[in-house]
mmCIF file of C-alpha atoms and ligand atoms in Angstrom:
data_model
loop_
_atom_site.group_PDB
_atom_site.id
_atom_site.type_symbol
_atom_site.label_atom_id
_atom_site.label_comp_id
_atom_site.label_asym_id
_atom_site.label_seq_id
_atom_site.Cartn_x
_atom_site.Cartn_y
_atom_site.Cartn_z
ATOM 1 C CA MET A 1 -14.229 -4.034 24.367
ATOM 2 C CA ALA A 2 -12.432 -3.880 27.803
ATOM 3 C CA ASN A 3 -10.525 -0.313 27.426
ATOM 4 C CA SER A 4 -11.527 0.624 23.953
ATOM 5 C CA PRO A 5 -11.779 4.342 23.817
ATOM 6 C CA LEU A 6 -13.890 4.034 20.902
ATOM 7 C CA THR A 7 -17.854 3.929 21.136
ATOM 8 C CA GLU A 8 -19.812 1.113 19.812
ATOM 9 C CA ALA A 9 -21.237 2.968 16.733
ATOM 10 C CA GLN A 10 -17.261 3.977 15.797
ATOM 11 C CA ARG A 11 -15.996 0.358 16.009
ATOM 12 C CA THR A 12 -19.154 -0.540 13.643
ATOM 13 C CA ASN A 13 -18.215 2.142 11.192
ATOM 14 C CA LEU A 14 -14.782 1.084 11.066
ATOM 15 C CA VAL A 15 -15.438 -2.660 10.567
ATOM 16 C CA LYS A 16 -17.862 -1.499 7.848
ATOM 17 C CA ASN A 17 -15.700 0.837 5.803
ATOM 18 C CA ALA A 18 -12.560 -1.731 6.348
ATOM 19 C CA SER A 19 -14.937 -4.414 5.095
ATOM 20 C CA LEU A 20 -15.998 -2.293 2.061
ATOM 21 C CA ILE A 21 -12.565 -1.771 0.824
ATOM 22 C CA VAL A 22 -11.403 -5.708 0.803
ATOM 23 C CA ALA A 23 -14.592 -6.702 -0.511
ATOM 24 C CA PRO A 24 -14.174 -10.063 -2.324
ATOM 25 C CA GLY A 25 -11.814 -9.910 -5.400
ATOM 26 C CA LYS A 26 -11.291 -5.996 -4.494
ATOM 27 C CA GLY A 27 -8.014 -4.381 -3.852
ATOM 28 C CA ILE A 28 -6.488 -0.734 -3.502
ATOM 29 C CA LEU A 29 -5.010 1.650 -6.113
ATOM 30 C CA ALA A 30 -2.044 3.344 -4.253
ATOM 31 C CA ALA A 31 -2.208 6.407 -6.100
ATOM 32 C CA ASP A 32 -0.384 8.435 -3.199
ATOM 33 C CA GLU A 33 3.305 9.213 -4.622
ATOM 34 C CA SER A 34 4.417 11.991 -2.847
ATOM 35 C CA ASN A 35 5.369 15.288 -5.044
ATOM 36 C CA THR A 36 8.993 14.366 -4.439
ATOM 37 C CA SER A 37 8.474 11.199 -5.693
ATOM 38 C CA VAL A 38 6.338 11.743 -8.997
ATOM 39 C CA PRO A 39 9.506 13.254 -10.584
ATOM 40 C CA LYS A 40 11.398 10.338 -11.071
ATOM 41 C CA LYS A 41 7.987 8.757 -12.714
ATOM 42 C CA PHE A 42 7.993 11.775 -15.050
ATOM 43 C CA GLU A 43 11.362 11.803 -15.809
ATOM 44 C CA LYS A 44 10.990 8.509 -17.515
ATOM 45 C CA ILE A 45 8.381 9.794 -19.927
ATOM 46 C CA HIS A 46 9.832 13.179 -19.967
ATOM 47 C CA ILE A 47 6.976 15.450 -18.969
ATOM 48 C CA GLU A 48 7.459 18.288 -16.483
ATOM 49 C CA ASN A 49 6.454 17.530 -12.991
ATOM 50 C CA ASN A 50 3.425 20.102 -12.256
ATOM 51 C CA GLU A 51 0.677 20.224 -10.802
ATOM 52 C CA GLU A 52 -1.517 20.116 -14.205
ATOM 53 C CA ASN A 53 0.442 17.404 -15.272
ATOM 54 C CA ARG A 54 -0.005 15.243 -11.908
ATOM 55 C CA ARG A 55 -3.344 16.077 -12.140
ATOM 56 C CA LEU A 56 -3.716 14.716 -15.777
ATOM 57 C CA TYR A 57 -1.996 11.278 -14.478
ATOM 58 C CA ARG A 58 -4.640 10.720 -11.713
ATOM 59 C CA ASN A 59 -7.330 11.513 -14.058
ATOM 60 C CA MET A 60 -6.550 8.633 -16.435
ATOM 61 C CA PHE A 61 -6.374 6.175 -13.372
ATOM 62 C CA PHE A 62 -9.516 7.245 -11.762
ATOM 63 C CA SER A 63 -12.011 8.050 -14.825
ATOM 64 C CA ALA A 64 -10.602 4.648 -16.372
ATOM 65 C CA SER A 65 -13.979 2.685 -15.949
ATOM 66 C CA PRO A 66 -17.446 3.693 -14.781
ATOM 67 C CA GLU A 67 -16.899 -0.211 -13.310
ATOM 68 C CA LEU A 68 -13.594 0.227 -11.551
ATOM 69 C CA SER A 69 -15.125 -0.676 -8.610
ATOM 70 C CA LYS A 70 -15.468 -4.436 -9.322
ATOM 71 C CA TYR A 71 -11.784 -4.549 -8.873
ATOM 72 C CA ILE A 72 -10.778 -1.470 -6.946
ATOM 73 C CA GLY A 73 -12.309 -1.181 -3.232
ATOM 74 C CA GLY A 74 -10.196 1.927 -2.527
ATOM 75 C CA ILE A 75 -7.914 4.475 -3.376
ATOM 76 C CA ILE A 76 -5.158 6.234 -1.540
ATOM 77 C CA PHE A 77 -4.653 9.981 -2.140
ATOM 78 C CA PHE A 78 -1.983 12.090 -1.781
ATOM 79 C CA ASP A 79 -2.857 15.508 -0.200
ATOM 80 C CA GLU A 80 -2.715 17.550 -3.358
ATOM 81 C CA THR A 81 -4.947 15.033 -5.370
ATOM 82 C CA PHE A 82 -7.429 15.282 -2.492
ATOM 83 C CA TYR A 83 -8.064 18.842 -3.726
ATOM 84 C CA GLN A 84 -7.800 18.483 -7.243
ATOM 85 C CA LYS A 85 -10.826 17.870 -9.620
ATOM 86 C CA GLY A 86 -11.106 15.641 -12.832
ATOM 87 C CA ASP A 87 -11.740 16.857 -16.341
ATOM 88 C CA ASN A 88 -15.400 16.489 -15.657
ATOM 89 C CA GLY A 89 -15.136 19.472 -12.845
ATOM 90 C CA GLN A 90 -16.169 17.080 -9.981
ATOM 91 C CA LEU A 91 -13.399 16.839 -7.115
ATOM 92 C CA PHE A 92 -11.732 13.736 -7.565
ATOM 93 C CA ARG A 93 -12.614 12.313 -4.129
ATOM 94 C CA ASP A 94 -16.226 13.165 -4.759
ATOM 95 C CA PHE A 95 -16.146 11.368 -7.963
ATOM 96 C CA VAL A 96 -14.224 8.154 -6.778
ATOM 97 C CA LYS A 97 -16.764 7.894 -4.134
ATOM 98 C CA SER A 98 -19.794 8.092 -6.460
ATOM 99 C CA ILE A 99 -18.444 5.228 -8.313
ATOM 100 C CA GLY A 100 -18.531 3.042 -5.414
ATOM 101 C CA ILE A 101 -14.602 3.091 -4.383
ATOM 102 C CA GLN A 102 -13.562 4.297 -0.573
ATOM 103 C CA VAL A 103 -11.453 7.103 -0.438
ATOM 104 C CA GLY A 104 -8.041 7.261 1.405
ATOM 105 C CA ILE A 105 -5.369 9.531 2.159
ATOM 106 C CA LYS A 106 -1.508 8.920 2.958
ATOM 107 C CA VAL A 107 -0.718 10.843 6.042
ATOM 108 C CA ASP A 108 2.962 10.101 7.003
ATOM 109 C CA LYS A 109 5.144 12.609 5.856
ATOM 110 C CA GLY A 110 8.173 10.430 4.801
ATOM 111 C CA VAL A 111 11.400 8.870 6.530
ATOM 112 C CA LYS A 112 14.034 10.954 8.702
ATOM 113 C CA PRO A 113 17.067 9.500 9.810
ATOM 114 C CA LEU A 114 16.417 7.046 13.162
ATOM 115 C CA GLU A 115 19.261 8.265 15.691
ATOM 116 C CA GLY A 116 20.953 5.623 17.656
ATOM 117 C CA GLY A 117 20.033 3.141 14.786
ATOM 118 C CA ALA A 118 22.235 1.293 12.489
ATOM 119 C CA PRO A 119 23.751 3.262 9.590
ATOM 120 C CA GLY A 120 20.906 4.240 7.124
ATOM 121 C CA GLU A 121 18.150 3.478 9.266
ATOM 122 C CA THR A 122 15.090 5.498 8.978
ATOM 123 C CA ILE A 123 11.891 6.474 11.141
ATOM 124 C CA THR A 124 8.838 7.873 9.717
ATOM 125 C CA SER A 125 7.387 11.444 10.458
ATOM 126 C CA GLY A 126 4.233 13.229 10.844
ATOM 127 C CA LEU A 127 2.789 12.293 14.214
ATOM 128 C CA GLU A 128 2.899 15.917 15.450
ATOM 129 C CA ASP A 129 -0.081 17.463 13.874
ATOM 130 C CA LEU A 130 -1.640 14.128 12.933
ATOM 131 C CA ASP A 131 -4.996 14.416 14.862
ATOM 132 C CA GLU A 132 -5.749 18.072 13.207
ATOM 133 C CA ARG A 133 -4.819 16.729 9.850
ATOM 134 C CA CYS A 134 -6.985 13.108 10.433
ATOM 135 C CA ALA A 135 -10.117 15.279 11.961
ATOM 136 C CA LYS A 136 -9.907 17.551 8.859
ATOM 137 C CA TYR A 137 -9.510 14.618 6.108
ATOM 138 C CA SER A 138 -12.108 12.636 7.729
ATOM 139 C CA LYS A 139 -14.714 15.708 7.636
ATOM 140 C CA GLU A 140 -13.991 16.188 3.995
ATOM 141 C CA GLY A 141 -14.953 12.337 2.805
ATOM 142 C CA ALA A 142 -11.632 10.243 3.660
ATOM 143 C CA VAL A 143 -12.840 7.008 5.164
ATOM 144 C CA PHE A 144 -9.134 5.384 5.620
ATOM 145 C CA THR A 145 -5.455 6.412 5.964
ATOM 146 C CA LYS A 146 -2.033 5.084 4.991
ATOM 147 C CA TRP A 147 1.142 5.385 6.857
ATOM 148 C CA ARG A 148 4.406 3.458 5.746
ATOM 149 C CA ASN A 149 7.540 2.494 7.722
ATOM 150 C CA VAL A 150 10.376 1.244 6.071
ATOM 151 C CA ILE A 151 12.905 -1.574 7.418
ATOM 152 C CA HIS A 152 16.316 -1.932 5.607
ATOM 153 C CA ILE A 153 18.130 -5.316 5.866
ATOM 154 C CA ASN A 154 21.974 -5.521 5.912
ATOM 155 C CA VAL A 155 22.758 -8.573 8.121
ATOM 156 C CA ALA A 156 26.572 -7.800 8.163
ATOM 157 C CA GLN A 157 25.437 -3.771 9.497
ATOM 158 C CA GLY A 158 23.092 -5.046 11.871
ATOM 159 C CA LYS A 159 20.082 -4.263 10.199
ATOM 160 C CA PRO A 160 17.346 -3.935 11.176
ATOM 161 C CA SER A 161 18.350 -3.117 14.699
ATOM 162 C CA ASP A 162 15.963 -3.863 17.632
ATOM 163 C CA LYS A 163 15.603 -0.018 17.858
ATOM 164 C CA ALA A 164 14.258 0.546 14.231
ATOM 165 C CA ILE A 165 12.013 -2.220 14.553
ATOM 166 C CA TYR A 166 10.663 -1.359 17.916
ATOM 167 C CA GLU A 167 10.544 2.741 17.392
ATOM 168 C CA ASN A 168 8.825 2.330 14.242
ATOM 169 C CA ALA A 169 6.204 -0.097 15.412
ATOM 170 C CA ARG A 170 5.467 2.157 18.046
ATOM 171 C CA ILE A 171 4.851 5.254 16.011
ATOM 172 C CA LEU A 172 2.736 3.157 13.656
ATOM 173 C CA ALA A 173 0.821 2.304 16.514
ATOM 174 C CA GLU A 174 0.315 5.860 17.547
ATOM 175 C CA TYR A 175 -0.774 6.758 14.528
ATOM 176 C CA ALA A 176 -3.369 3.944 14.144
ATOM 177 C CA PHE A 177 -4.920 5.053 17.265
ATOM 178 C CA ILE A 178 -4.970 8.681 16.582
ATOM 179 C CA CYS A 179 -6.761 7.485 12.842
ATOM 180 C CA GLN A 180 -9.575 5.362 14.378
ATOM 181 C CA LYS A 181 -10.797 8.187 17.136
ATOM 182 C CA ASN A 182 -11.207 10.114 13.912
ATOM 183 C CA ASN A 183 -12.961 7.314 12.372
ATOM 184 C CA LEU A 184 -10.605 6.597 9.788
ATOM 185 C CA VAL A 185 -9.432 2.837 9.249
ATOM 186 C CA PRO A 186 -5.614 3.008 9.398
ATOM 187 C CA ILE A 187 -3.154 0.835 6.959
ATOM 188 C CA VAL A 188 -0.532 -0.220 9.063
ATOM 189 C CA GLU A 189 2.249 -0.493 6.606
ATOM 190 C CA PRO A 190 5.603 -2.121 8.161
ATOM 191 C CA GLU A 191 7.611 -2.679 4.808
ATOM 192 C CA VAL A 192 10.541 -4.436 4.926
ATOM 193 C CA LEU A 193 12.500 -3.554 1.723
ATOM 194 C CA GLN A 194 13.596 -5.780 -0.996
ATOM 195 C CA ASP A 195 17.135 -4.071 -1.234
ATOM 196 C CA GLY A 196 20.268 -6.326 -0.421
ATOM 197 C CA ASP A 197 21.109 -9.605 -1.605
ATOM 198 C CA HIS A 198 19.779 -11.581 1.501
ATOM 199 C CA ASP A 199 17.906 -14.584 0.790
ATOM 200 C CA MET A 200 14.363 -15.365 1.181
ATOM 201 C CA HIS A 201 14.732 -16.846 5.037
ATOM 202 C CA VAL A 202 16.262 -13.960 6.072
ATOM 203 C CA CYS A 203 13.203 -11.893 4.866
ATOM 204 C CA GLN A 204 10.889 -14.014 6.374
ATOM 205 C CA GLU A 205 12.783 -14.230 9.633
ATOM 206 C CA VAL A 206 12.945 -10.296 9.883
ATOM 207 C CA THR A 207 9.198 -10.122 8.813
ATOM 208 C CA GLU A 208 8.111 -12.331 11.272
ATOM 209 C CA LYS A 209 10.215 -10.388 13.852
ATOM 210 C CA VAL A 210 8.413 -6.781 12.468
ATOM 211 C CA LEU A 211 5.177 -8.265 12.626
ATOM 212 C CA ALA A 212 5.189 -9.494 16.001
ATOM 213 C CA ALA A 213 6.578 -5.992 17.366
ATOM 214 C CA GLN A 214 3.842 -4.536 15.188
ATOM 215 C CA TYR A 215 1.002 -6.677 17.061
ATOM 216 C CA LYS A 216 2.403 -6.127 20.252
ATOM 217 C CA ALA A 217 2.583 -2.312 19.764
ATOM 218 C CA LEU A 218 -0.957 -1.963 18.548
ATOM 219 C CA ALA A 219 -2.489 -4.243 21.390
ATOM 220 C CA ASP A 220 -0.348 -1.547 23.915
ATOM 221 C CA HIS A 221 -2.036 1.382 22.269
ATOM 222 C CA LYS A 222 -5.282 -0.355 22.089
ATOM 223 C CA VAL A 223 -6.041 -0.277 18.750
ATOM 224 C CA PHE A 224 -9.254 -1.764 17.676
ATOM 225 C CA LEU A 225 -7.861 -4.541 15.238
ATOM 226 C CA GLU A 226 -10.920 -5.260 13.449
ATOM 227 C CA GLY A 227 -10.955 -1.694 11.840
ATOM 228 C CA THR A 228 -7.521 -1.992 10.752
ATOM 229 C CA LEU A 229 -5.561 -2.942 7.656
ATOM 230 C CA LEU A 230 -2.237 -4.546 7.457
ATOM 231 C CA LYS A 231 0.076 -3.541 4.334
ATOM 232 C CA PRO A 232 3.129 -5.956 4.310
ATOM 233 C CA ASN A 233 5.599 -6.738 1.774
ATOM 234 C CA MET A 234 5.574 -10.174 0.373
ATOM 235 C CA VAL A 235 8.543 -12.866 1.602
ATOM 236 C CA THR A 236 11.041 -12.556 -1.297
ATOM 237 C CA PRO A 237 14.846 -13.046 -1.797
ATOM 238 C CA GLY A 238 16.487 -9.549 -1.600
ATOM 239 C CA GLN A 239 16.882 -8.014 -5.224
ATOM 240 C CA GLY A 240 20.527 -8.855 -5.103
ATOM 241 C CA CYS A 241 20.696 -12.726 -4.143
ATOM 242 C CA PRO A 242 21.475 -14.719 -6.910
ATOM 243 C CA LYS A 243 19.160 -17.221 -5.652
ATOM 244 C CA ARG A 244 15.655 -16.589 -6.997
ATOM 245 C CA ALA A 245 12.581 -18.106 -5.648
ATOM 246 C CA THR A 246 9.616 -19.616 -7.319
ATOM 247 C CA PRO A 247 6.137 -17.887 -7.137
ATOM 248 C CA GLN A 248 4.933 -21.055 -5.160
ATOM 249 C CA GLU A 249 7.814 -20.750 -2.815
ATOM 250 C CA ILE A 250 7.088 -16.923 -2.053
ATOM 251 C CA GLY A 251 3.445 -18.095 -1.683
ATOM 252 C CA ILE A 252 4.036 -20.340 0.919
ATOM 253 C CA ALA A 253 6.739 -18.493 3.024
ATOM 254 C CA THR A 254 4.411 -15.448 2.723
ATOM 255 C CA ALA A 255 1.296 -17.355 3.868
ATOM 256 C CA GLU A 256 3.386 -19.172 6.843
ATOM 257 C CA THR A 257 4.464 -15.686 7.741
ATOM 258 C CA LEU A 258 1.316 -13.781 8.055
ATOM 259 C CA SER A 259 -0.623 -16.988 9.684
ATOM 260 C CA ARG A 260 2.205 -16.968 12.433
ATOM 261 C CA ARG A 261 2.229 -13.401 13.090
ATOM 262 C CA VAL A 262 -1.215 -11.722 12.186
ATOM 263 C CA PRO A 263 -4.041 -12.093 14.537
ATOM 264 C CA PRO A 264 -7.103 -13.386 12.584
ATOM 265 C CA ALA A 265 -9.191 -9.925 13.928
ATOM 266 C CA VAL A 266 -7.418 -8.116 11.306
ATOM 267 C CA ALA A 267 -9.935 -6.751 8.757
ATOM 268 C CA GLY A 268 -7.735 -7.413 5.755
ATOM 269 C CA ILE A 269 -4.310 -7.970 4.367
ATOM 270 C CA VAL A 270 -3.068 -5.848 1.531
ATOM 271 C CA PHE A 271 -0.046 -6.195 0.145
ATOM 272 C CA LEU A 272 2.308 -3.730 -1.512
ATOM 273 C CA SER A 273 4.195 -4.635 -4.860
ATOM 274 C CA GLY A 274 7.875 -3.261 -3.556
ATOM 275 C CA GLY A 275 9.360 -2.951 -6.761
ATOM 276 C CA GLN A 276 8.299 -6.694 -8.250
ATOM 277 C CA SER A 277 7.424 -6.340 -11.739
ATOM 278 C CA GLU A 278 3.587 -6.056 -12.439
ATOM 279 C CA GLU A 279 3.106 -9.901 -13.440
ATOM 280 C CA GLN A 280 5.337 -11.040 -10.393
ATOM 281 C CA ALA A 281 3.228 -9.126 -8.216
ATOM 282 C CA THR A 282 0.312 -10.676 -9.411
ATOM 283 C CA VAL A 283 1.338 -14.170 -9.964
ATOM 284 C CA ASN A 284 2.866 -14.073 -6.244
ATOM 285 C CA LEU A 285 -0.433 -12.997 -5.067
ATOM 286 C CA ASN A 286 -2.138 -15.507 -6.702
ATOM 287 C CA GLU A 287 -0.087 -18.207 -5.219
ATOM 288 C CA ILE A 288 -0.550 -16.781 -1.687
ATOM 289 C CA ASN A 289 -4.117 -17.133 -2.123
ATOM 290 C CA LYS A 290 -4.021 -20.398 -3.649
ATOM 291 C CA TYR A 291 -1.811 -22.305 -0.996
ATOM 292 C CA LYS A 292 -3.823 -24.146 1.595
ATOM 293 C CA GLY A 293 -1.326 -25.264 3.890
ATOM 294 C CA ALA A 294 -1.426 -22.036 6.354
ATOM 295 C CA ARG A 295 -4.604 -20.690 7.807
ATOM 296 C CA LYS A 296 -5.368 -17.652 6.324
ATOM 297 C CA PRO A 297 -8.546 -16.038 7.734
ATOM 298 C CA TRP A 298 -8.429 -12.579 6.503
ATOM 299 C CA PRO A 299 -8.995 -11.345 2.653
ATOM 300 C CA LEU A 300 -5.382 -11.438 0.849
ATOM 301 C CA THR A 301 -5.524 -8.665 -1.696
ATOM 302 C CA PHE A 302 -3.616 -5.712 -3.140
ATOM 303 C CA SER A 303 -2.778 -2.151 -2.697
ATOM 304 C CA PHE A 304 -0.196 -1.755 -5.131
ATOM 305 C CA GLY A 305 1.262 1.586 -6.579
ATOM 306 C CA ARG A 306 3.829 0.600 -9.353
ATOM 307 C CA ALA A 307 2.319 -2.684 -10.030
ATOM 308 C CA LEU A 308 -0.899 -1.242 -11.058
ATOM 309 C CA GLN A 309 0.223 2.183 -12.629
ATOM 310 C CA GLU A 310 3.796 1.602 -14.360
ATOM 311 C CA SER A 311 2.718 0.252 -17.946
ATOM 312 C CA ALA A 312 -0.069 2.626 -18.132
ATOM 313 C CA LEU A 313 2.150 5.572 -17.225
ATOM 314 C CA MET A 314 4.600 4.592 -20.117
ATOM 315 C CA THR A 315 1.884 4.201 -22.474
ATOM 316 C CA TRP A 316 0.622 7.616 -21.436
ATOM 317 C CA ALA A 317 3.382 9.438 -21.900
ATOM 318 C CA GLY A 318 1.785 12.564 -21.487
ATOM 319 C CA LYS A 319 -0.050 12.811 -24.616
ATOM 320 C CA PRO A 320 -3.915 13.148 -24.326
ATOM 321 C CA GLU A 321 -4.050 11.041 -27.551
ATOM 322 C CA ASN A 322 -2.480 7.912 -25.495
ATOM 323 C CA VAL A 323 -4.886 8.272 -22.482
ATOM 324 C CA LYS A 324 -7.495 5.275 -23.557
ATOM 325 C CA ASN A 325 -4.487 2.926 -24.362
ATOM 326 C CA GLY A 326 -3.086 3.730 -20.745
ATOM 327 C CA GLN A 327 -6.527 3.183 -19.235
ATOM 328 C CA ALA A 328 -6.984 0.081 -21.044
ATOM 329 C CA ILE A 329 -3.320 -1.349 -19.702
ATOM 330 C CA PHE A 330 -4.456 -0.346 -16.054
ATOM 331 C CA LEU A 331 -7.752 -2.102 -16.294
ATOM 332 C CA LYS A 332 -5.900 -5.066 -17.639
ATOM 333 C CA ARG A 333 -3.557 -5.055 -14.340
ATOM 334 C CA ALA A 334 -6.740 -4.198 -12.158
ATOM 335 C CA ILE A 335 -8.485 -7.370 -13.322
ATOM 336 C CA ALA A 336 -5.437 -9.531 -13.284
ATOM 337 C CA ASN A 337 -4.869 -8.438 -9.566
ATOM 338 C CA HIS A 338 -8.810 -8.922 -8.942
ATOM 339 C CA LEU A 339 -8.401 -12.411 -10.170
ATOM 340 C CA ALA A 340 -5.276 -13.139 -7.952
ATOM 341 C CA ALA A 341 -6.914 -11.959 -5.011
ATOM 342 C CA GLU A 342 -8.985 -15.085 -5.102
ATOM 343 C CA GLY A 343 -6.590 -17.329 -6.160
ATOM 344 C CA LYS A 344 -7.974 -17.493 -9.677
ATOM 345 C CA TYR A 345 -5.562 -15.890 -11.855
ATOM 346 C CA THR A 346 -4.139 -18.096 -14.736
ATOM 347 C CA GLY A 347 -1.235 -16.122 -16.476
ATOM 348 C CA SER A 348 2.029 -17.325 -16.024
ATOM 349 C CA GLY A 349 4.068 -14.491 -16.517
ATOM 350 C CA ALA A 350 6.016 -16.035 -19.353
ATOM 351 C CA ASP A 351 4.922 -13.611 -22.059
ATOM 352 C CA ALA A 352 4.325 -10.582 -19.961
ATOM 353 C CA GLY A 353 6.150 -7.768 -21.891
ATOM 354 C CA ALA A 354 6.508 -4.530 -20.431
ATOM 355 C CA ALA A 355 4.568 -5.761 -17.237
ATOM 356 C CA GLY A 356 7.268 -8.265 -16.568
ATOM 357 C CA GLN A 357 9.939 -5.889 -16.390
ATOM 358 C CA SER A 358 11.019 -4.910 -12.693
ATOM 359 C CA LEU A 359 10.133 -1.915 -11.093
ATOM 360 C CA PHE A 360 12.760 -2.226 -8.536
ATOM 361 C CA GLU A 361 14.543 1.196 -7.295
ATOM 362 C CA ALA A 362 17.091 1.147 -4.595
ATOM 363 C CA GLY A 363 16.097 3.102 -1.251
ATOM 364 C CA ARG A 364 12.590 3.883 -2.621
ATOM 365 C CA VAL A 365 10.749 6.766 -1.142
ATOM 366 C CA TYR A 366 7.294 7.386 -1.485
HETATM 367 P P1 13P B 401 4.096 -0.182 -4.515
HETATM 368 O O1 13P B 401 3.184 -0.986 -4.622
HETATM 369 O O2 13P B 401 4.943 0.358 -5.540
HETATM 370 O O3 13P B 401 5.680 -1.181 -3.604
HETATM 371 O O4 13P B 401 3.721 0.908 -3.416
HETATM 372 C C1 13P B 401 2.923 0.951 -2.609
HETATM 373 C C2 13P B 401 2.796 1.661 -1.392
HETATM 374 O O5 13P B 401 1.783 2.575 -1.336
HETATM 375 C C3 13P B 401 4.111 1.893 -0.695
HETATM 376 O O6 13P B 401 3.763 2.740 0.400
#
C-alpha cells in the first residue's frame, strides 16, 4: 500500500485478526467497564465495588460455556481484568484465548471537557502513553483495542460543534495509527449519544457528518482500513423524543447511513447498544441485517456491553448460587445476537420481560 508504514506481514496479520473477531454470526462482548462505571452496576444489586467482586462478575461471563466462541469472536477487557485470574487459576486472557475468542483491551482513559467546544462537549484522553501501553498489551496477548469518543446532540446549544467532531475524529485516527503500528486491530468508536429529544433524522444527519469526518481523518493518518473495525451507534431517535421509530425504520436509516459513509475496505461494523434494552438492540441489529435496500459489504454485528450483560447481572446479584442462571441468561442474549448478526432472529421483542427494559443512562461514561 502506498505510503503505509506497515509491513506486508503486519497488514496480513491485522486482516486475519479482524476477520476472526467478526466471523459469520460472531460479535463482541464489551466487558471493559472501567472501575468508575462498575459502581453504578453494583449499586443496583447491592454489592460492594471491590476487586474480588469485579473478578467474580467477569468470571461468570467468561466461563459461561466452552462453546462461547460460536457466538462471541472477541472480548474487550479493562486493564484490571487483563491481569486477573478465573476460578480455574488461569489468567482470564489466556483462558478466553484457549476457547477460541480474541482478546481485546480498552485503551482510552475516558473523557474530559473539550476547550472551545459547546457546553458539555468532551474529548477523549489517553494518547500520551498509548504507544508504550499498546506495545505492552500486544506482547501480553491482546490482538485488538477499543477507544470510545462521545458526541452530544443538542441543536439549540449548537451540539455537536465542528470542533468536537473534528478534534475527536483526529484523536481517534491517531489512536488507530498507533495501535496498528503495534499489531493491534483498532476498534474506532465515535459514539453519537442517545441523550436528547431530537428525532431520528437529526441523529442520521449528525452520524453521517461524524463518520465522514472520521474516515477523512483515518485517511489523513494513513490508517489501514482493512485492519480496523468501526463501532458506531445505531441511528435512532433521541431518548426523549416523543416520536419513536420502528425497528424497520431504524434498520433502514442505520444501513443507509453506513452505506453512504463507511468505505468497503473496513473489516467489520460492530454496534454499541447505547442504552437500548437488550431486546431492542437485538431486534434492531436484525433489521439492519435484513434490509436489502442499501449496499452493506461488511459484517454488521454487535459489540454490546449493557445489552449482553444487564439481565445476567441482575440475576446473579453477587450470589454464587445464581451464577448458573446468570450464565444461562447471558448465553440466551449471545445466541439471540448471533442470529441477529445474520438477520435470522425471529423474536419480536413483545414479551421480552427484563430484556425489554431500557438501559439508558444520561451522560453515560464507560
Ligand atoms: P453499550 O453496549 O453498553 O452501549 O457499551 C458498549 C461499549 O463498549 C461502549 O463503549
